[in-house]
mmCIF file of C-alpha atoms in Angstrom:
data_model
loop_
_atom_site.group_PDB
_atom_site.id
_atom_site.type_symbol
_atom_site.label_atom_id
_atom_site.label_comp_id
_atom_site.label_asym_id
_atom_site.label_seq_id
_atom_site.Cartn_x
_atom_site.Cartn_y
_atom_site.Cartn_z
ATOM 1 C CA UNK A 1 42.440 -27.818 13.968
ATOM 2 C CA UNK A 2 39.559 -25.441 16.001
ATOM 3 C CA UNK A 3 41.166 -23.172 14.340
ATOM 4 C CA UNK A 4 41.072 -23.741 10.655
ATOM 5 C CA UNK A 5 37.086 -25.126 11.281
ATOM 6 C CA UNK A 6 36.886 -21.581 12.791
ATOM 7 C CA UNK A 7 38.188 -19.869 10.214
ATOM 8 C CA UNK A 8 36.313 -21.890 7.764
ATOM 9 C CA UNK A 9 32.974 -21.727 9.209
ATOM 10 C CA UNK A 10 33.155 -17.928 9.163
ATOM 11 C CA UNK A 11 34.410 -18.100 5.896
ATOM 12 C CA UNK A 12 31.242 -19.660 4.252
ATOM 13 C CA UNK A 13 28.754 -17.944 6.663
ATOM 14 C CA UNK A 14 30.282 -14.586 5.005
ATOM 15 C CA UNK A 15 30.042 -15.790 1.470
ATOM 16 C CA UNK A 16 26.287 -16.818 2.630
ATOM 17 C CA UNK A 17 25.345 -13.581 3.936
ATOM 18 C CA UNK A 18 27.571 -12.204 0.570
ATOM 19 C CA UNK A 19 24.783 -13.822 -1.675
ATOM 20 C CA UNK A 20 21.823 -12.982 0.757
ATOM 21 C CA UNK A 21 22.643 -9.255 0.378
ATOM 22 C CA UNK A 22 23.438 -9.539 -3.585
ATOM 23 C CA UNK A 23 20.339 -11.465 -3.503
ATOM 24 C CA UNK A 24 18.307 -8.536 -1.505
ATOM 25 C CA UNK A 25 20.020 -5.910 -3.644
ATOM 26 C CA UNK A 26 18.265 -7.472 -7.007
ATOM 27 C CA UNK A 27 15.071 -7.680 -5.321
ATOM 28 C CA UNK A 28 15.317 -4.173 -4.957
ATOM 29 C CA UNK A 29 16.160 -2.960 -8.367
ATOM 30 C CA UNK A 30 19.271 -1.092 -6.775
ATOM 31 C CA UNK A 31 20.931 -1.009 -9.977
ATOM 32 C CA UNK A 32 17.621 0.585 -11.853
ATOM 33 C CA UNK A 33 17.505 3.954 -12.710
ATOM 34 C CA UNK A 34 14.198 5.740 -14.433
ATOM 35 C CA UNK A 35 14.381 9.121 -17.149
ATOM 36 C CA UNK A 36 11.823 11.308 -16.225
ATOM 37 C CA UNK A 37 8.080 10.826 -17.958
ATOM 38 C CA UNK A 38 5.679 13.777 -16.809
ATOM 39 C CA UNK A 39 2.101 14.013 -16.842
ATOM 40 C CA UNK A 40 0.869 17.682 -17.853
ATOM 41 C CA UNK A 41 0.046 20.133 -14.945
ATOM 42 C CA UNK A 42 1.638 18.170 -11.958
ATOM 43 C CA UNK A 43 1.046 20.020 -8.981
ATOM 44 C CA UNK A 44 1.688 19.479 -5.408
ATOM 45 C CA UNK A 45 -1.119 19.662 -2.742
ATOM 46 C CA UNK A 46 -1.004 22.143 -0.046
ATOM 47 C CA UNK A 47 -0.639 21.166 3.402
ATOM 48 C CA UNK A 48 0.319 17.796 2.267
ATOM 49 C CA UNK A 49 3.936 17.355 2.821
ATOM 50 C CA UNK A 50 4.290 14.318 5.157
ATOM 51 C CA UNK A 51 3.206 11.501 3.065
ATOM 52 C CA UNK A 52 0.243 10.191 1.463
ATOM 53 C CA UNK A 53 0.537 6.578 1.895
ATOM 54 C CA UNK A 54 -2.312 5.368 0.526
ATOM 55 C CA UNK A 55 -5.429 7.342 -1.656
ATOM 56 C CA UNK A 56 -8.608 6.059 -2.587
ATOM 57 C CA UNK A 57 -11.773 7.985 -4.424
ATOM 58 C CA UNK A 58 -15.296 7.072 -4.572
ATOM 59 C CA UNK A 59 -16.992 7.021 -7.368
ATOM 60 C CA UNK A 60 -19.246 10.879 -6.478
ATOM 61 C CA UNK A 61 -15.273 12.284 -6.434
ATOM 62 C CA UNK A 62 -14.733 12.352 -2.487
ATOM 63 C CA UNK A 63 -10.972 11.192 -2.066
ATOM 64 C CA UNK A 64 -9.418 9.939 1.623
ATOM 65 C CA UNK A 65 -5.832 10.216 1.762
ATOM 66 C CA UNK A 66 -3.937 8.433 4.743
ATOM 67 C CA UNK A 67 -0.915 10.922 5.564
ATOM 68 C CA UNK A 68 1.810 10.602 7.954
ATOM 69 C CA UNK A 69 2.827 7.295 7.785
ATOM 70 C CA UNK A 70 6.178 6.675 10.843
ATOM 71 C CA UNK A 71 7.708 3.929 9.780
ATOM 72 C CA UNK A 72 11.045 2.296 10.875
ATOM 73 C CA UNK A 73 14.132 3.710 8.535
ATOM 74 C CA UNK A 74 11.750 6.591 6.351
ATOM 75 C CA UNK A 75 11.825 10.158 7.761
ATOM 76 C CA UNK A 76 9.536 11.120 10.250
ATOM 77 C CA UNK A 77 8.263 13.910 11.863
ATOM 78 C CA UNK A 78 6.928 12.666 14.886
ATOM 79 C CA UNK A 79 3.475 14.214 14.374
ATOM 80 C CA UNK A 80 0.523 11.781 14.482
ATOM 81 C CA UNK A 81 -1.140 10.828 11.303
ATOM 82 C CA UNK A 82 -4.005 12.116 9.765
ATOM 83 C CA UNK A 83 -6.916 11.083 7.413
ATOM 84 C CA UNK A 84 -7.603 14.190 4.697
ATOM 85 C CA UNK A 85 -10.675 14.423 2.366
ATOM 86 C CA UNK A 86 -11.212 16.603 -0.981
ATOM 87 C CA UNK A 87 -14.074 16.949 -2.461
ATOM 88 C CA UNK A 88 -13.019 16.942 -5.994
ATOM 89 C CA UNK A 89 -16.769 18.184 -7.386
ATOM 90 C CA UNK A 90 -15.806 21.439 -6.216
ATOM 91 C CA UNK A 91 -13.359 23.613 -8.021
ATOM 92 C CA UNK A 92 -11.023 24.390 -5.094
ATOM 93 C CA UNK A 93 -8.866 21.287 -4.671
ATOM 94 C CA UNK A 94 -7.771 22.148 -1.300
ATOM 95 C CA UNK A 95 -7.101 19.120 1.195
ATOM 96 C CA UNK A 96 -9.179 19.404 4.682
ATOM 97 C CA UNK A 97 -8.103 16.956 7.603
ATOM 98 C CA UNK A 98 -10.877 14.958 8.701
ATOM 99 C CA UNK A 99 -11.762 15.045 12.833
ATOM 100 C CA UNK A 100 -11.863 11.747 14.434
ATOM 101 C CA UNK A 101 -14.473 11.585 17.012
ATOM 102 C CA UNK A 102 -15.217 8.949 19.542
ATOM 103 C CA UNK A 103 -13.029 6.795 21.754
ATOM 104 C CA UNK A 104 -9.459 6.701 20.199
ATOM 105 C CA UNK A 105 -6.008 7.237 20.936
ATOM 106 C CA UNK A 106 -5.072 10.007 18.418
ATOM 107 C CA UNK A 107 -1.671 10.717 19.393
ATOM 108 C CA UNK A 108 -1.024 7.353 18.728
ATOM 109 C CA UNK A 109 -2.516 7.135 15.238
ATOM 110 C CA UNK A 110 0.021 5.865 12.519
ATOM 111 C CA UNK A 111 -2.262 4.842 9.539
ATOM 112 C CA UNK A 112 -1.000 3.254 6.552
ATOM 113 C CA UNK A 113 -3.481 1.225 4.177
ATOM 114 C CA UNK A 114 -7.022 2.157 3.650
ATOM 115 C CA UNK A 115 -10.455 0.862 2.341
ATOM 116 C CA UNK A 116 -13.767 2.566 1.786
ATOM 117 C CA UNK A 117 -17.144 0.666 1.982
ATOM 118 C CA UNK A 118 -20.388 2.016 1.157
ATOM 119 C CA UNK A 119 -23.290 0.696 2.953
ATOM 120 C CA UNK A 120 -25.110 -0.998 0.012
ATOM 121 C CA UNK A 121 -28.575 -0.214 2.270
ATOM 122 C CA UNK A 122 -27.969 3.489 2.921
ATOM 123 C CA UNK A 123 -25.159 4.427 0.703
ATOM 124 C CA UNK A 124 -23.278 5.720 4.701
ATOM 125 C CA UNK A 125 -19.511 5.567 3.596
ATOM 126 C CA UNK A 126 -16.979 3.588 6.030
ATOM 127 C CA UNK A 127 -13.389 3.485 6.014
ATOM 128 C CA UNK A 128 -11.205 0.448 7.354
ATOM 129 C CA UNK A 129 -7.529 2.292 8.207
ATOM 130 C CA UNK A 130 -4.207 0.477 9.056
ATOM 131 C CA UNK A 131 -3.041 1.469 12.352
ATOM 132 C CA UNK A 132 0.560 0.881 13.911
ATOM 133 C CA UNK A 133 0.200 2.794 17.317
ATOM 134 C CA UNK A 134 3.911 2.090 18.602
ATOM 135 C CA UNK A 135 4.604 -0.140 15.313
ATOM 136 C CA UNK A 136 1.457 -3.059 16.374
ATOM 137 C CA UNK A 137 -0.991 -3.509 13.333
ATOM 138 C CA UNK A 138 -4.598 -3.144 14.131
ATOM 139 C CA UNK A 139 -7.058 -2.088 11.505
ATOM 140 C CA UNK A 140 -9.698 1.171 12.984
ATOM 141 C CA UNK A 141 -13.263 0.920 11.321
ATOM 142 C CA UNK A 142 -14.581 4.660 11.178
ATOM 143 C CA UNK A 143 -17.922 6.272 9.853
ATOM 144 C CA UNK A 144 -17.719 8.938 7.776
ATOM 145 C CA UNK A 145 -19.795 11.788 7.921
ATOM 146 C CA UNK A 146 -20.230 14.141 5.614
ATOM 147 C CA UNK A 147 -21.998 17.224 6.501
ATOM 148 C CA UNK A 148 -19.683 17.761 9.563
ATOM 149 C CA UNK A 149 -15.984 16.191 7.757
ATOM 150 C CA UNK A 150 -16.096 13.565 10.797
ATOM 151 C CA UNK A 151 -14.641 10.206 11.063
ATOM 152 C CA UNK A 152 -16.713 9.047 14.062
ATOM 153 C CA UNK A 153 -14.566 5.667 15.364
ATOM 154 C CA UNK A 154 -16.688 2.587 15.690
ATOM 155 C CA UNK A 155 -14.076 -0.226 16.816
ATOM 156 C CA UNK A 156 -10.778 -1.764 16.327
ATOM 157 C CA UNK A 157 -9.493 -4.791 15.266
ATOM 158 C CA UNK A 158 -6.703 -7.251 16.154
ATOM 159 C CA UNK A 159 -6.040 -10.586 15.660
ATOM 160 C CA UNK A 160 -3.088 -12.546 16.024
ATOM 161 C CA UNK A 161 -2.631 -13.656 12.226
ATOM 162 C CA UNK A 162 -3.030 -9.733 11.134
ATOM 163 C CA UNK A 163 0.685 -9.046 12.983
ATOM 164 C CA UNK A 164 2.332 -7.070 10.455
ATOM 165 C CA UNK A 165 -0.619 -5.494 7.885
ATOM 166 C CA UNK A 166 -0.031 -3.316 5.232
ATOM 167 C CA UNK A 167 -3.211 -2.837 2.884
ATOM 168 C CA UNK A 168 -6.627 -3.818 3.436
ATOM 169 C CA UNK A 169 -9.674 -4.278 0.991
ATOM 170 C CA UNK A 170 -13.090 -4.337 2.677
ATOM 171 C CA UNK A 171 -16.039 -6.495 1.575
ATOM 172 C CA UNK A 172 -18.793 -5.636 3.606
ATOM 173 C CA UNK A 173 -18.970 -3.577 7.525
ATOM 174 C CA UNK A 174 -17.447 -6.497 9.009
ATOM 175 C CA UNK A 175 -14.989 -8.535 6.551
ATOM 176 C CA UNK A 176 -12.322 -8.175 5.021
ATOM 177 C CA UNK A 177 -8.730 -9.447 3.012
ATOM 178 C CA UNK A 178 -5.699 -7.787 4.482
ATOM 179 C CA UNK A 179 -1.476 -7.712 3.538
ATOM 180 C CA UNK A 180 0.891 -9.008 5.488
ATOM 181 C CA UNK A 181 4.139 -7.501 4.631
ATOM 182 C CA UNK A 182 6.364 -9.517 6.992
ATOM 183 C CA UNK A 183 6.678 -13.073 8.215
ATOM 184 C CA UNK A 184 7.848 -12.239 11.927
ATOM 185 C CA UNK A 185 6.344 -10.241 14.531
ATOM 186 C CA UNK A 186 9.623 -9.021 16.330
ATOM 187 C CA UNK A 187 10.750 -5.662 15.502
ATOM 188 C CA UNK A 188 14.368 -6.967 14.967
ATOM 189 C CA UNK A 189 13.468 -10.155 13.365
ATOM 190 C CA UNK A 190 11.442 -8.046 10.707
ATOM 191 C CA UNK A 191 13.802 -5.290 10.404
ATOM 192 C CA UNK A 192 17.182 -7.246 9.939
ATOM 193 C CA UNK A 193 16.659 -10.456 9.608
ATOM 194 C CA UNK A 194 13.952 -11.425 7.267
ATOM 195 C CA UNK A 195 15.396 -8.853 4.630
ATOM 196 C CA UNK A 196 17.953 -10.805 4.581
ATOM 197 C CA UNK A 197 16.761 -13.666 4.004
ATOM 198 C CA UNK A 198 14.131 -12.687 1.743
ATOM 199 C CA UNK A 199 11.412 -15.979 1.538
ATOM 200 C CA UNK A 200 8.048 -16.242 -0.287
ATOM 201 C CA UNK A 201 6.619 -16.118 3.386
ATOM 202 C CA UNK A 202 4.081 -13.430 3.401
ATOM 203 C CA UNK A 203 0.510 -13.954 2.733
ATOM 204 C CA UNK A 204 -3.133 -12.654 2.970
ATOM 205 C CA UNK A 205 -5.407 -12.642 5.453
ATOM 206 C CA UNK A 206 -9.246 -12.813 5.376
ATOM 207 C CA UNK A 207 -11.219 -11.500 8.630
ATOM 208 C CA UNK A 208 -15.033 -11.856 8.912
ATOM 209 C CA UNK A 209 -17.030 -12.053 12.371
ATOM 210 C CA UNK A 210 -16.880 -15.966 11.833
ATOM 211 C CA UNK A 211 -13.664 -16.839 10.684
ATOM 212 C CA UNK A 212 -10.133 -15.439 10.229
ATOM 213 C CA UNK A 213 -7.905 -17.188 7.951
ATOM 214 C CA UNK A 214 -4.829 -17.198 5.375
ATOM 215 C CA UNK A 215 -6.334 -17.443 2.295
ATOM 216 C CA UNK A 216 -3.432 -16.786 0.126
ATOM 217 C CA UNK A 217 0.521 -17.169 0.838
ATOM 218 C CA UNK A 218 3.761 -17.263 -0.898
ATOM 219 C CA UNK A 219 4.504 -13.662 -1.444
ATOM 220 C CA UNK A 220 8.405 -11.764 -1.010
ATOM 221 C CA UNK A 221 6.316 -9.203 0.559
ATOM 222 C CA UNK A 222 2.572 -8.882 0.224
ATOM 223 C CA UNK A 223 1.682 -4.850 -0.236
ATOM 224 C CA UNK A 224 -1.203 -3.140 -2.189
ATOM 225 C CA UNK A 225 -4.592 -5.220 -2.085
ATOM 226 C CA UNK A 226 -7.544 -4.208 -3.677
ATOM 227 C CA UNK A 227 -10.841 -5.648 -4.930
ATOM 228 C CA UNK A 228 -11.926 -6.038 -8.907
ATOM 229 C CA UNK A 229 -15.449 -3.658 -9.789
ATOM 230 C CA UNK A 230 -17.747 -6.848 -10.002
ATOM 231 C CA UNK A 231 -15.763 -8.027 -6.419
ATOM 232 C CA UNK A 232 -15.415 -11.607 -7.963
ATOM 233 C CA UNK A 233 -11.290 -11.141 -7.931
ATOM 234 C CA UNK A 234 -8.702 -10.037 -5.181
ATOM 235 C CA UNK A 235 -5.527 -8.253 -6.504
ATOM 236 C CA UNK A 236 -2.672 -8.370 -4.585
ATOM 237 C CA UNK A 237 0.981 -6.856 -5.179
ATOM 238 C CA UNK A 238 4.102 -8.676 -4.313
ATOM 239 C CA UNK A 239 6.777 -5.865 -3.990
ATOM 240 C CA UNK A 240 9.602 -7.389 -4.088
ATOM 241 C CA UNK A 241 8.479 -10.065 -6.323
ATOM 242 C CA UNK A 242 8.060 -7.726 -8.619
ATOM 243 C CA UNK A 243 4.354 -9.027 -9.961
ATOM 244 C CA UNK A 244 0.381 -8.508 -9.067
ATOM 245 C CA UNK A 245 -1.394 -11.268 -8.264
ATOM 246 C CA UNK A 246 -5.307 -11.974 -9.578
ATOM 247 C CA UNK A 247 -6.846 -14.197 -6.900
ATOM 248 C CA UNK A 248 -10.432 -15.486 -7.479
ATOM 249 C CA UNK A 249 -13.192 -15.403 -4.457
ATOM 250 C CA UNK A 250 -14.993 -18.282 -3.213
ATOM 251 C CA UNK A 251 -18.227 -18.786 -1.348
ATOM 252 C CA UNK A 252 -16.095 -19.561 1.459
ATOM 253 C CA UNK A 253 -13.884 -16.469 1.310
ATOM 254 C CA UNK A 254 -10.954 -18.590 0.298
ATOM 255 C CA UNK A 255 -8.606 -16.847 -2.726
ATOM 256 C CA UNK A 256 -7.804 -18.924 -5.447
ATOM 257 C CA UNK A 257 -4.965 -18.182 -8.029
ATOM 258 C CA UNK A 258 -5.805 -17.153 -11.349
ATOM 259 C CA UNK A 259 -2.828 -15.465 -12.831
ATOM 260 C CA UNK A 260 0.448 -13.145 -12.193
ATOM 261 C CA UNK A 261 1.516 -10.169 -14.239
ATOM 262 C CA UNK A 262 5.339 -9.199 -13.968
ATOM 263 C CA UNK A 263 5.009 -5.321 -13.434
ATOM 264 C CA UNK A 264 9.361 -4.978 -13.657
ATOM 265 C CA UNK A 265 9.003 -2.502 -10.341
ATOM 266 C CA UNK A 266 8.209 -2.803 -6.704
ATOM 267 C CA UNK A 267 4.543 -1.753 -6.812
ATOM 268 C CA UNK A 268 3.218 -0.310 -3.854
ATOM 269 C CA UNK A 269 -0.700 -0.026 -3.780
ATOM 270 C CA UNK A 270 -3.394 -0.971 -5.995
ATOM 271 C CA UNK A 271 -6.393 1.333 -7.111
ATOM 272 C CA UNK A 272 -8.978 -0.185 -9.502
ATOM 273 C CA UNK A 273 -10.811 2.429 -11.981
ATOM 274 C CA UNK A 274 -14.856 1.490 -11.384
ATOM 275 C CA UNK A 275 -15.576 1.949 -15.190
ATOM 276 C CA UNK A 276 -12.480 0.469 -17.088
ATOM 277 C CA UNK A 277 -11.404 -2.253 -14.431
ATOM 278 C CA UNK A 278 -7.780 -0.997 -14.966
ATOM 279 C CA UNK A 279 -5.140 -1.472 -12.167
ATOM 280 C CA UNK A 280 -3.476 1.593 -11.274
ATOM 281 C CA UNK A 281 -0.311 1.254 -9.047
ATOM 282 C CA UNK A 282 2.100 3.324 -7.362
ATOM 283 C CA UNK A 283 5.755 2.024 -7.346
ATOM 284 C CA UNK A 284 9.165 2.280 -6.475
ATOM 285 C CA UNK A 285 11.859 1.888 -9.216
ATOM 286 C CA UNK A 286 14.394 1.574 -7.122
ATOM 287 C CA UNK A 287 14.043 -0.002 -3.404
ATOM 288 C CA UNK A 288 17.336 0.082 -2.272
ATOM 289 C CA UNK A 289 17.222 3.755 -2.655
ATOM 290 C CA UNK A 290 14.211 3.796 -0.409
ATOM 291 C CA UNK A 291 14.702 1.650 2.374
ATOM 292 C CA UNK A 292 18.296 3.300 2.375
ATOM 293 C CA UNK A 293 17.017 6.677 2.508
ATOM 294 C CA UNK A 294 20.012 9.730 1.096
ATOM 295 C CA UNK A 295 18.118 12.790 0.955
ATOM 296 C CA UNK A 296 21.156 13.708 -1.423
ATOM 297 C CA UNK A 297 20.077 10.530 -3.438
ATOM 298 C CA UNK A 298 15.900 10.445 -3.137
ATOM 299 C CA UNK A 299 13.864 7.276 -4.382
ATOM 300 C CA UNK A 300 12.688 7.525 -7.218
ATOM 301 C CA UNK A 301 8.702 7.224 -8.504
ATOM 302 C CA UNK A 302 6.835 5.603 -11.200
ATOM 303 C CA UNK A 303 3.397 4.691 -12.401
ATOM 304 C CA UNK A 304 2.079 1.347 -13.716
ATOM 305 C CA UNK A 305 -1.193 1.187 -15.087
ATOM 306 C CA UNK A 306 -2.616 -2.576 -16.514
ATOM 307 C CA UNK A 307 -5.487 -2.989 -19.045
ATOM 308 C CA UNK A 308 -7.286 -6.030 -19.312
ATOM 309 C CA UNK A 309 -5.784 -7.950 -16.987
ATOM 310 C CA UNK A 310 -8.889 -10.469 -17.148
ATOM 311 C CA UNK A 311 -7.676 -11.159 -20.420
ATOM 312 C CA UNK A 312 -4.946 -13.441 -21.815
ATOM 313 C CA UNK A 313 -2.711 -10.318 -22.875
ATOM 314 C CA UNK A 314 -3.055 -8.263 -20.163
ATOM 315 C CA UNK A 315 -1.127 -5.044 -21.283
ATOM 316 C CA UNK A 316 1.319 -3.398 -18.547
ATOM 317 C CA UNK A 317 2.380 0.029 -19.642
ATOM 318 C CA UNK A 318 4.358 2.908 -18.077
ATOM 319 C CA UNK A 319 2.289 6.125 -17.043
ATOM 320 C CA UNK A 320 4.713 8.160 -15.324
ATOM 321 C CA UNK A 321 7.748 8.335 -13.844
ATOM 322 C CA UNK A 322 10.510 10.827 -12.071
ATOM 323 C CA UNK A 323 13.565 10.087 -11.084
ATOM 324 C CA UNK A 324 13.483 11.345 -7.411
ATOM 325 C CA UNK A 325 13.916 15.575 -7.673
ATOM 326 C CA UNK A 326 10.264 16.179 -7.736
ATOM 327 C CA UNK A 327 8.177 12.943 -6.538
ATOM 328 C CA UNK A 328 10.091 10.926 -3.637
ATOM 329 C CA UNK A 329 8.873 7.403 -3.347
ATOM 330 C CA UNK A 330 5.661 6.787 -4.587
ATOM 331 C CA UNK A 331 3.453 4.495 -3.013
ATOM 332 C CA UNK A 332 -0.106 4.868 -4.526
ATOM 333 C CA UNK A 333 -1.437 6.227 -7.836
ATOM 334 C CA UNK A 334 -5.226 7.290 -8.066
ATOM 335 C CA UNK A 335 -7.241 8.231 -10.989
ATOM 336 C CA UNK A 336 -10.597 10.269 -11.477
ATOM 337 C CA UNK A 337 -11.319 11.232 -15.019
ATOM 338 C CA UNK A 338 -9.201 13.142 -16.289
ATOM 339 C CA UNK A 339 -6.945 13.662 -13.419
ATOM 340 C CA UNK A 340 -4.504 11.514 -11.413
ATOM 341 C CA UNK A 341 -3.624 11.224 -7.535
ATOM 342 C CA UNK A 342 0.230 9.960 -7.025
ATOM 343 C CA UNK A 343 0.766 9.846 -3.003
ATOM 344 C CA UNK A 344 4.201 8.976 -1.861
ATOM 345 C CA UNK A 345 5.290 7.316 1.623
ATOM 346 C CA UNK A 346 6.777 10.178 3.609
ATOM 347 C CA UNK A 347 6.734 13.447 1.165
ATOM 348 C CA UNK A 348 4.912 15.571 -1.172
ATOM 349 C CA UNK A 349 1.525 14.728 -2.739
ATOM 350 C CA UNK A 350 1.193 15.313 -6.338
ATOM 351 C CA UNK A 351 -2.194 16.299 -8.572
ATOM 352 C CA UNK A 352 -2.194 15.880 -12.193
ATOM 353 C CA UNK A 353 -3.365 15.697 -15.700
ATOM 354 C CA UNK A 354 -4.274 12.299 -17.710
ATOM 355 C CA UNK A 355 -3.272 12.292 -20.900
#
């Protein structure tokens, strides 16, 4: 009789973890396969060949890229991350790494998610960066300065509710809304286990210097974040849900639900065009191939743009894609007039031409 309950317990915990993994396999599109769609005069940037995890561009053309991302299962190599600038109103487009100046650990630095803020009473330019130093999450607040190409480190940031961040969107020089991309803290938990399982457990967080809070939850896997141009909505992609999120703000920094557009990839991050409002977003057509990295199989890359997404047809449309020989795993798309950024998590960085 021990036996046969034995047997049969093992029997329907295997058909269980059966339709956890068929489950986890749909959430990561890794049946999906993409035919190439080019932009014109794609080029790859020099000296960028470890990753550009996340871009973002102000609005006078000076771009921050977060490169050299080490994450658990992508290819690393070793070398501690860097933060590079362009300055894209000159005509060489030629990456420079920024120095980091100040009290910090910079063999340690693993950055991942970034933000920009410009001092509304000086115009100064700050960046909020997503550290993992030996896979924690902390968030660095730097000062950028321009006439030397210095990031001089102010402070750091922890919290016990910002345990696993991704992305980050800052509101002011000491607030802002940050991803979390996993439910559990433990390395093995997050790594095994929660894939597996794959719950709406994820959420938001919102950090100011008088209150830190989850303001919005229910997400597969909480990723990109980023901020509407009149600031009155939070975006928010859920990666494996397959959707972004528009979240209203409140006086009290809560996030309030407005809407959720089906995007039919795992978007990465979010960058918002100042003029047009549109969402631009780096994805990944096909997880599976990326979290199960071949180098003989590469991830694939693709671009979503949405228009009007304040509106009741908001209008989702497909701006690129490759199907893993040229761009491997994007992860953020950035445009500046005419021209686009498309950074990937762990390989080449590519420059090209808008339609």
């Amino acid at each position: 009789m021990g036996k046969l309950v034995l047997t049969l317990a093992v029997a329907a915990l295997s058909m269980l973890l059966g339709q956890r993994i068929v489950n986890l396999r749909e959430r990561l599109q890794s049946s999906r396969e993409v035919e190439n769609k080019h932009l014109p005069n794609c080029v790859s940037l020099k000296d960028v060949e470890n990753g550009s995890e996340d871009i973002t561009i102000l609005d006078d053309g000076v771009v921050f890229i977060s490169s050299a991302l080490n994450f658990p299962g992508f290819p690393s190599t070793g070398e501690p991350g860097r933060i590079l600038f362009l300055d894209l109103q000159k005509p060489n487009i030629k990456p420079v790494e920024l120095q980091i100046k100040g009290d910090f650990d910079l063999d340690s630095f693993n950055p991942h998610g970034i933000s920009a803020y410009i001092d509304p009473k000086d115009g100064a330019a700050y960046l909020f960066v997503v550290n993992h130093p030996q896979l924690s999450s902390q968030v660095e607040l730097f000062r950028y300065v321009e006439n030397s190409l210095q990031l001089v480190h102010l402070k750091t940031i922890s919290h016990e509710l910002l345990h696993s961040v991704n992305d980050i969107v800052a509101v002011s020089l000491e607030s802002f809304y940050a991803t979390n991309d996993h439910y559990f803290s433990n390395q093995v938990l997050k790594t095994y286990v929660e894939p597996i399982l794959c719950q709406p457990w994820t959420n938001v967080v919102y950090y100011g210097p008088e209150e830190v809070k989850v303001v919005s939850d229910g997400y597969y896997y909480a990723n990109g974040i980023n901020i509407s141009p009149d600031e009155r909505y939070i975006y928010v992609s859920d990666l494996l849900g397959h959707r972004v999120h528009m979240l209203e703000r409140k006086q009290n920094n809560a996030l309030v639900p407005v809407k959720s557009v089906a995007v039919g990839s795992l978007c990465d991050n979010i960058e918002v065009e100042s003029e047009t409002g549109d969402l631009w977003l780096g994805c990944h057509p096909n997880g599976w191939k990326l979290f199960m990295f071949n180098p003989d199989d590469p991830p694939a890359s693709e671009v979503i743009r949405i228009k009007n997404i304040e509106s009741d047809q908001p209008v989702v449309t497909q701006e690129f894609a490759d199907n893993g020989q040229k761009v491997v795993g994007s992860s953020v798309a950035a445009p500046y007039g005419k021209k686009l950024f498309i950074g990937t998590v762990f390989d080449k960085t590519f420059y090209c031409d808008l339609k």
